[in-house]
Short mmCIF file of C-alpha atoms in Angstrom, two decimals:
data_model
loop_
_atom_site.label_atom_id
_atom_site.label_comp_id
_atom_site.label_asym_id
_atom_site.label_seq_id
_atom_site.Cartn_x
_atom_site.Cartn_y
_atom_site.Cartn_z
CA MET V 281 -19.80 37.11 20.56
CA ALA V 282 -18.24 33.72 21.85
CA SER V 283 -20.34 31.83 24.53
CA ASP V 284 -18.78 30.37 27.64
CA ASP V 285 -21.37 27.80 27.74
CA ILE V 286 -20.14 24.19 27.86
CA ALA V 287 -21.52 21.55 25.60
CA LEU V 288 -19.36 18.64 26.78
CA ASN V 289 -16.45 19.07 29.62
CA ALA V 290 -13.73 16.27 28.51
CA ALA V 291 -11.20 17.74 30.83
CA PRO V 292 -8.18 16.98 30.92
CA TYR V 293 -8.46 16.47 27.18
CA PHE V 294 -10.81 19.10 25.87
CA ILE V 295 -13.76 21.39 26.31
CA VAL V 296 -16.22 21.95 23.73
CA TYR V 297 -18.50 24.98 23.89
CA LYS V 298 -22.11 25.33 22.77
CA ASP V 299 -20.93 27.77 20.05
CA GLY V 300 -18.76 25.01 18.46
CA ARG V 301 -15.36 26.21 19.75
CA ILE V 302 -13.12 23.65 21.43
CA ASP V 303 -10.28 24.15 23.92
CA ARG V 304 -7.49 21.48 23.17
CA LEU V 305 -5.94 20.91 26.51
CA ILE V 306 -3.55 18.11 25.10
CA GLY V 307 -2.32 16.82 21.83
CA ASN V 308 -1.15 20.00 20.49
CA ASP V 309 2.63 19.12 20.07
CA ILE V 310 4.16 17.86 17.00
CA ASP V 311 7.37 16.05 15.98
CA PRO V 312 8.81 16.90 12.83
CA PRO V 313 9.31 13.92 10.11
CA GLY V 314 12.89 12.90 9.49
CA LEU V 315 15.32 10.16 10.12
CA ASP V 316 14.66 8.71 13.86
CA PRO V 317 18.24 8.26 15.41
CA ILE V 318 16.76 5.20 17.70
CA THR V 319 15.04 3.01 15.11
CA GLY V 320 16.59 4.37 11.86
CA VAL V 321 12.89 4.68 10.59
CA GLU V 322 12.71 7.59 8.08
CA SER V 323 9.26 9.58 7.63
CA LYS V 324 8.26 12.35 5.47
CA ASP V 325 4.51 14.24 5.15
CA VAL V 326 2.96 14.49 1.98
CA ASP V 327 -0.12 16.91 1.30
CA ILE V 328 -2.38 14.65 -0.55
CA SER V 329 -5.42 17.23 -0.94
CA PRO V 330 -5.90 20.66 0.25
CA ASP V 331 -7.48 19.02 3.57
CA VAL V 332 -5.65 15.90 4.27
CA THR V 333 -1.61 15.18 4.92
CA VAL V 334 -0.24 11.95 5.46
CA ARG V 335 3.00 10.79 7.15
CA VAL V 336 4.62 8.28 5.26
CA TYR V 337 7.19 5.94 7.07
CA ARG V 338 9.74 3.54 5.59
CA PRO V 339 11.94 1.22 7.80
CA LYS V 340 15.76 1.24 7.72
CA SER V 341 15.99 -1.76 5.32
CA ALA V 342 14.24 0.36 2.65
CA ALA V 343 17.18 2.64 2.34
CA GLU V 344 19.31 -0.50 1.36
CA LYS V 345 17.30 -1.09 -1.81
CA ILE V 346 15.51 -4.15 -0.56
CA SER V 347 14.40 -6.55 -3.47
CA GLU V 348 10.89 -7.45 -2.07
CA LYS V 349 7.93 -5.14 -1.19
CA LEU V 350 6.67 -4.52 2.22
CA PRO V 351 3.31 -5.05 3.84
CA LEU V 352 1.52 -1.30 4.11
CA LEU V 353 0.07 -0.38 7.68
CA VAL V 354 -2.49 2.40 7.25
CA TYR V 355 -3.10 4.09 10.63
CA PHE V 356 -5.68 6.52 12.02
CA HIS V 357 -4.86 8.37 15.09
CA GLY V 358 -7.13 8.50 18.04
CA GLY V 359 -8.52 11.35 20.12
CA GLY V 360 -12.07 11.23 20.35
CA PHE V 361 -12.33 12.70 16.70
CA CYS V 362 -11.34 16.17 18.28
CA ILE V 363 -7.79 16.19 19.63
CA GLU V 364 -4.37 14.97 18.52
CA THR V 365 -2.80 14.67 15.03
CA ALA V 366 -0.78 12.11 12.97
CA PHE V 367 2.39 14.52 13.87
CA SER V 368 2.00 14.15 17.73
CA PRO V 369 5.10 12.87 19.54
CA PHE V 370 2.80 10.14 20.79
CA TYR V 371 2.03 8.82 17.24
CA HIS V 372 5.08 9.44 15.53
CA GLN V 373 7.38 7.41 18.15
CA HIS V 374 4.60 4.83 18.21
CA ILE V 375 4.32 4.19 14.41
CA SER V 376 8.04 4.49 14.14
CA ALA V 377 8.86 1.86 16.59
CA TRP V 378 6.10 -0.24 14.71
CA VAL V 379 7.50 0.15 11.52
CA ALA V 380 10.93 -0.82 12.83
CA GLU V 381 9.85 -3.86 14.74
CA ALA V 382 7.63 -5.29 11.56
CA ASN V 383 9.96 -4.28 8.84
CA ILE V 384 6.89 -2.61 7.07
CA ILE V 385 5.96 0.57 5.37
CA ALA V 386 3.33 2.96 6.90
CA VAL V 387 0.81 5.65 6.16
CA SER V 388 -0.56 7.69 9.43
CA VAL V 389 -3.41 9.80 8.26
CA ASN V 390 -3.98 13.27 9.61
CA TYR V 391 -7.80 14.00 9.17
CA ARG V 392 -9.77 17.07 9.73
CA ARG V 393 -11.30 17.09 13.50
CA ALA V 394 -14.76 17.58 15.34
CA PRO V 395 -16.49 19.43 16.29
CA GLU V 396 -15.55 22.19 13.91
CA HIS V 397 -15.50 19.42 10.80
CA GLN V 398 -18.41 17.19 12.11
CA LEU V 399 -18.40 13.37 11.17
CA PRO V 400 -18.43 12.27 8.41
CA ILE V 401 -15.91 14.70 7.46
CA PRO V 402 -13.16 12.97 9.37
CA PHE V 403 -14.29 9.82 7.58
CA GLU V 404 -14.30 11.36 4.18
CA ASP V 405 -10.56 12.68 4.87
CA ALA V 406 -9.81 9.02 5.92
CA TRP V 407 -11.20 7.71 2.81
CA THR V 408 -9.36 10.30 0.50
CA SER V 409 -6.26 8.89 2.20
CA MET V 410 -7.48 5.23 0.90
CA LYS V 411 -8.21 6.24 -2.47
CA TRP V 412 -4.73 7.99 -2.65
CA ILE V 413 -2.98 4.74 -1.70
CA ALA V 414 -4.82 2.85 -4.24
CA SER V 415 -3.58 5.13 -6.83
CA HIS V 416 -0.12 3.48 -6.15
CA SER V 417 -1.16 0.23 -7.27
CA GLU V 418 0.55 0.24 -10.69
CA GLY V 419 3.47 1.97 -9.25
CA LYS V 420 2.50 5.33 -10.86
CA GLY V 421 1.32 7.14 -7.63
CA GLN V 422 2.21 10.42 -6.38
CA ASP V 423 4.88 9.06 -3.72
CA GLU V 424 8.04 7.09 -4.71
CA TRP V 425 8.27 5.19 -1.63
CA LEU V 426 4.86 3.69 -1.74
CA ASN V 427 5.35 3.08 -5.62
CA GLU V 428 8.79 1.31 -4.85
CA ILE V 429 8.26 -0.63 -1.80
CA ALA V 430 4.39 -1.03 -0.58
CA ASP V 431 2.89 -4.18 -1.37
CA LEU V 432 -0.91 -3.21 -1.72
CA ASN V 433 -2.03 -6.78 -1.79
CA GLN V 434 -0.87 -6.91 2.30
CA VAL V 435 -2.65 -3.72 3.54
CA TYR V 436 -3.44 -3.45 7.12
CA LEU V 437 -5.61 -1.03 8.78
CA ALA V 438 -5.27 0.19 12.33
CA GLY V 439 -6.06 2.74 14.63
CA ASP V 440 -6.47 3.64 18.39
CA SER V 441 -9.44 4.59 20.14
CA ALA V 442 -11.41 6.83 17.65
CA GLY V 443 -9.04 6.00 15.00
CA GLY V 444 -9.97 2.10 15.67
CA ASN V 445 -13.61 3.24 14.81
CA MET V 446 -12.21 4.82 11.72
CA ALA V 447 -10.24 1.83 10.44
CA HIS V 448 -13.02 -0.47 10.97
CA ARG V 449 -15.21 2.10 8.94
CA MET V 450 -12.60 2.48 6.05
CA ALA V 451 -12.24 -1.51 5.88
CA LEU V 452 -16.02 -1.85 5.34
CA ARG V 453 -16.00 1.07 2.81
CA THR V 454 -13.48 -0.68 0.63
CA VAL V 455 -16.42 -3.22 0.22
CA THR V 456 -19.38 -1.33 -0.01
CA GLU V 457 -17.90 1.32 -2.37
CA GLY V 458 -15.22 -0.55 -3.84
CA LEU V 459 -11.45 0.48 -3.96
CA GLU V 460 -9.50 -1.27 -6.60
CA GLY V 461 -5.86 -1.92 -6.49
CA VAL V 462 -5.79 -2.54 -2.43
CA LYS V 463 -6.35 -5.55 -0.52
CA ILE V 464 -6.98 -5.53 3.21
CA LYS V 465 -5.57 -8.44 4.79
CA GLY V 466 -5.96 -7.54 8.35
CA LEU V 467 -7.42 -5.01 10.80
CA GLN V 468 -6.09 -3.96 14.02
CA LEU V 469 -8.17 -2.09 16.57
CA ILE V 470 -6.28 -0.83 19.75
CA HIS V 471 -8.83 0.03 22.45
CA PRO V 472 -11.43 1.01 19.87
CA HIS V 473 -14.02 3.61 20.54
CA PHE V 474 -17.57 2.15 19.90
CA TRP V 475 -20.52 2.27 22.11
CA GLY V 476 -24.37 1.16 22.29
CA GLY V 477 -27.70 2.28 23.64
CA LYS V 478 -27.43 -0.40 26.14
CA LEU V 479 -24.79 -0.60 28.66
CA ILE V 480 -22.80 -4.16 28.87
CA GLY V 481 -20.53 -5.73 31.37
CA GLU V 482 -18.65 -3.41 33.80
CA GLU V 483 -20.05 -0.35 31.95
CA ASN V 484 -22.95 -0.74 34.41
CA ASP V 485 -20.52 0.25 37.29
CA TRP V 486 -19.27 3.47 35.58
CA ASP V 487 -19.34 6.66 37.15
CA PRO V 488 -22.17 8.72 36.01
CA ASN V 489 -20.02 11.67 34.68
CA ASP V 490 -17.83 9.51 32.79
CA LEU V 491 -21.00 7.96 31.26
CA PHE V 492 -22.18 11.35 30.22
CA VAL V 493 -19.19 12.29 28.67
CA VAL V 494 -18.48 8.94 26.40
CA GLU V 495 -22.21 8.99 25.35
CA ASN V 496 -22.52 12.66 24.62
CA LEU V 497 -19.41 12.88 23.02
CA TRP V 498 -21.08 11.21 19.70
CA PHE V 499 -23.59 13.84 19.51
CA VAL V 500 -21.05 16.59 19.68
CA VAL V 501 -18.94 15.07 16.95
CA SER V 502 -22.16 14.46 14.83
CA LYS V 503 -25.09 16.29 14.27
CA ASP V 504 -26.37 13.21 12.12
CA ILE V 505 -26.08 10.60 14.90
CA LYS V 506 -29.59 10.46 16.70
CA THR V 507 -29.01 7.24 18.63
CA LEU V 508 -26.02 5.34 20.31
CA ASP V 509 -27.19 2.37 18.17
CA ASP V 510 -26.16 4.03 15.07
CA PRO V 511 -23.89 1.63 13.18
CA ILE V 512 -21.34 4.35 13.11
CA VAL V 513 -21.25 4.31 16.97
CA ASN V 514 -22.33 0.32 17.32
CA PRO V 515 -21.26 -1.92 14.83
CA GLU V 516 -23.55 -4.45 15.97
CA HIS V 517 -26.29 -2.92 14.19
CA ASP V 518 -24.29 -2.43 10.90
CA PRO V 519 -25.89 -4.82 8.20
CA ASP V 520 -22.54 -4.98 6.48
CA LEU V 521 -20.61 -6.02 9.44
CA GLY V 522 -20.40 -9.59 7.81
CA ARG V 523 -18.79 -8.43 4.71
CA LEU V 524 -15.67 -6.92 6.54
CA PRO V 525 -12.76 -7.79 3.91
CA ALA V 526 -10.05 -8.40 6.45
CA GLU V 527 -8.89 -12.11 6.66
CA ARG V 528 -7.81 -11.41 10.18
CA VAL V 529 -8.81 -8.82 12.87
CA GLY V 530 -6.87 -8.37 15.99
CA VAL V 531 -8.70 -6.41 19.10
CA TYR V 532 -6.55 -5.05 21.72
CA VAL V 533 -7.83 -4.32 25.00
CA ALA V 534 -6.74 -3.07 28.45
CA GLU V 535 -7.66 -4.18 31.61
CA LYS V 536 -8.25 -0.70 33.44
CA ASP V 537 -9.73 0.84 30.14
CA ASN V 538 -13.37 1.77 30.28
CA LEU V 539 -13.78 0.95 26.67
CA LYS V 540 -12.57 -2.57 27.13
CA GLU V 541 -16.07 -4.26 26.99
CA ARG V 542 -16.78 -2.65 23.66
CA GLY V 543 -13.82 -4.36 22.03
CA ARG V 544 -14.98 -7.61 23.33
CA HIS V 545 -18.35 -7.01 22.33
CA TYR V 546 -16.96 -6.09 18.60
CA ALA V 547 -15.00 -9.37 18.35
CA GLU V 548 -18.41 -11.20 19.58
CA CYS V 549 -20.65 -9.48 17.22
CA LEU V 550 -17.84 -10.13 14.15
CA LYS V 551 -18.23 -13.88 14.83
CA LYS V 552 -21.97 -14.04 15.02
CA SER V 553 -22.06 -11.98 11.84
CA GLY V 554 -21.37 -14.68 9.34
CA TRP V 555 -17.71 -13.11 8.58
CA GLY V 556 -15.47 -15.74 7.58
CA GLY V 557 -12.24 -14.61 8.91
CA THR V 558 -10.58 -14.93 12.17
CA VAL V 559 -10.56 -12.62 15.21
CA GLU V 560 -8.45 -12.59 18.53
CA VAL V 561 -8.83 -10.36 21.32
CA VAL V 562 -5.52 -9.73 23.22
CA GLU V 563 -6.01 -7.80 26.76
CA THR V 564 -3.14 -6.03 28.56
CA GLU V 565 -3.53 -6.61 32.33
CA GLY V 566 -3.05 -3.54 34.76
CA GLU V 567 -3.08 -0.63 32.36
CA GLY V 568 -5.50 1.87 30.95
CA HIS V 569 -6.90 3.59 27.67
CA VAL V 570 -3.87 4.04 25.17
CA PHE V 571 -1.13 3.19 28.05
CA HIS V 572 1.17 2.59 25.43
CA LEU V 573 1.38 6.17 24.12
CA PHE V 574 1.40 8.00 27.36
CA ASN V 575 4.37 5.64 28.48
CA PRO V 576 6.06 4.35 25.24
CA THR V 577 9.12 3.38 26.70
CA CYS V 578 7.98 1.09 29.28
CA ASP V 579 8.24 -2.64 28.84
CA ILE V 580 4.81 -3.34 28.28
CA ALA V 581 4.18 -0.69 25.81
CA GLY V 582 7.20 -2.35 23.98
CA GLU V 583 5.45 -5.87 24.36
CA LEU V 584 2.20 -4.45 22.81
CA VAL V 585 4.47 -3.11 19.78
CA LYS V 586 5.81 -6.52 19.37
CA GLN V 587 2.35 -8.08 19.44
CA LEU V 588 1.28 -5.73 16.85
CA ALA V 589 4.26 -6.33 14.54
CA ALA V 590 3.88 -10.23 15.09
CA PHE V 591 0.22 -9.88 13.85
CA ILE V 592 1.31 -8.55 10.52
CA ASN V 593 4.38 -10.73 10.18
CA SER V 594 2.30 -13.79 10.85
CA GLY V 595 -0.03 -12.97 8.24
CA CYS V 596 2.43 -11.89 5.43
CA ARG V 597 5.60 -13.94 5.98
CA GLY V 598 4.50 -17.00 8.34
#
């Protein structure tokens, strides 16, 4: 018999029960793939394993038989590892706009979600997508778009919130486990979801209920995480942090986002790790967590998309 005892009340987003059930209160709508009439970006869904589907995007220029290959963006959606999908209107619209602005190809990954699928299962699904992408390095992979127009020597990993955490983990994994055929040029973490055993900065001023949700979420999504200083939660304690393969990292934070201190802290830890690349923190004033998804047509969301596109274009074509 199902129990109504609550393990974590993260309303208005989701509620997790002690028996492992979850009520997903948002993030259940989907947009179909196809031709976007506003941007001219075309998308399609590809099943790459029994458990993982990706949505592949190509810009309008790709249909015109461009002669040069394009940088590849690999995107991991957020939602606390629990809600949203790669097919959500939030993400479909955001990635379409980014692809159009930057003139790139993109793969948006749909992974299995917690709490039904505990970490590291979502990470394993993300790694499945990375290996699938690498299979196109000689132009003989499953997907013709990647074979024809994706430059796997110019790969950018990105994600928002929990997806930012995932993008970081996947970048490191290409080093610790190896991934032939893919070169990670850059990493873009948008309002990334990290934490730690000790509060920093403005986190000391948080409402106790908000702290409870953020801290206990980690123990809901993974039975293997025993401490908030686990390297999955807190990159500061990851001995491999300095091995990050990206040449450049962009960390995007928002003034009214409770997770902003963690984004800044990540950048500082990266600088101290011995890593040889460059990291930049970009802050949006007056906005909250993933504001650009909730209000994608506002001017400031459009400005963020331009910043994200410029990061890729300056690294590949500057």
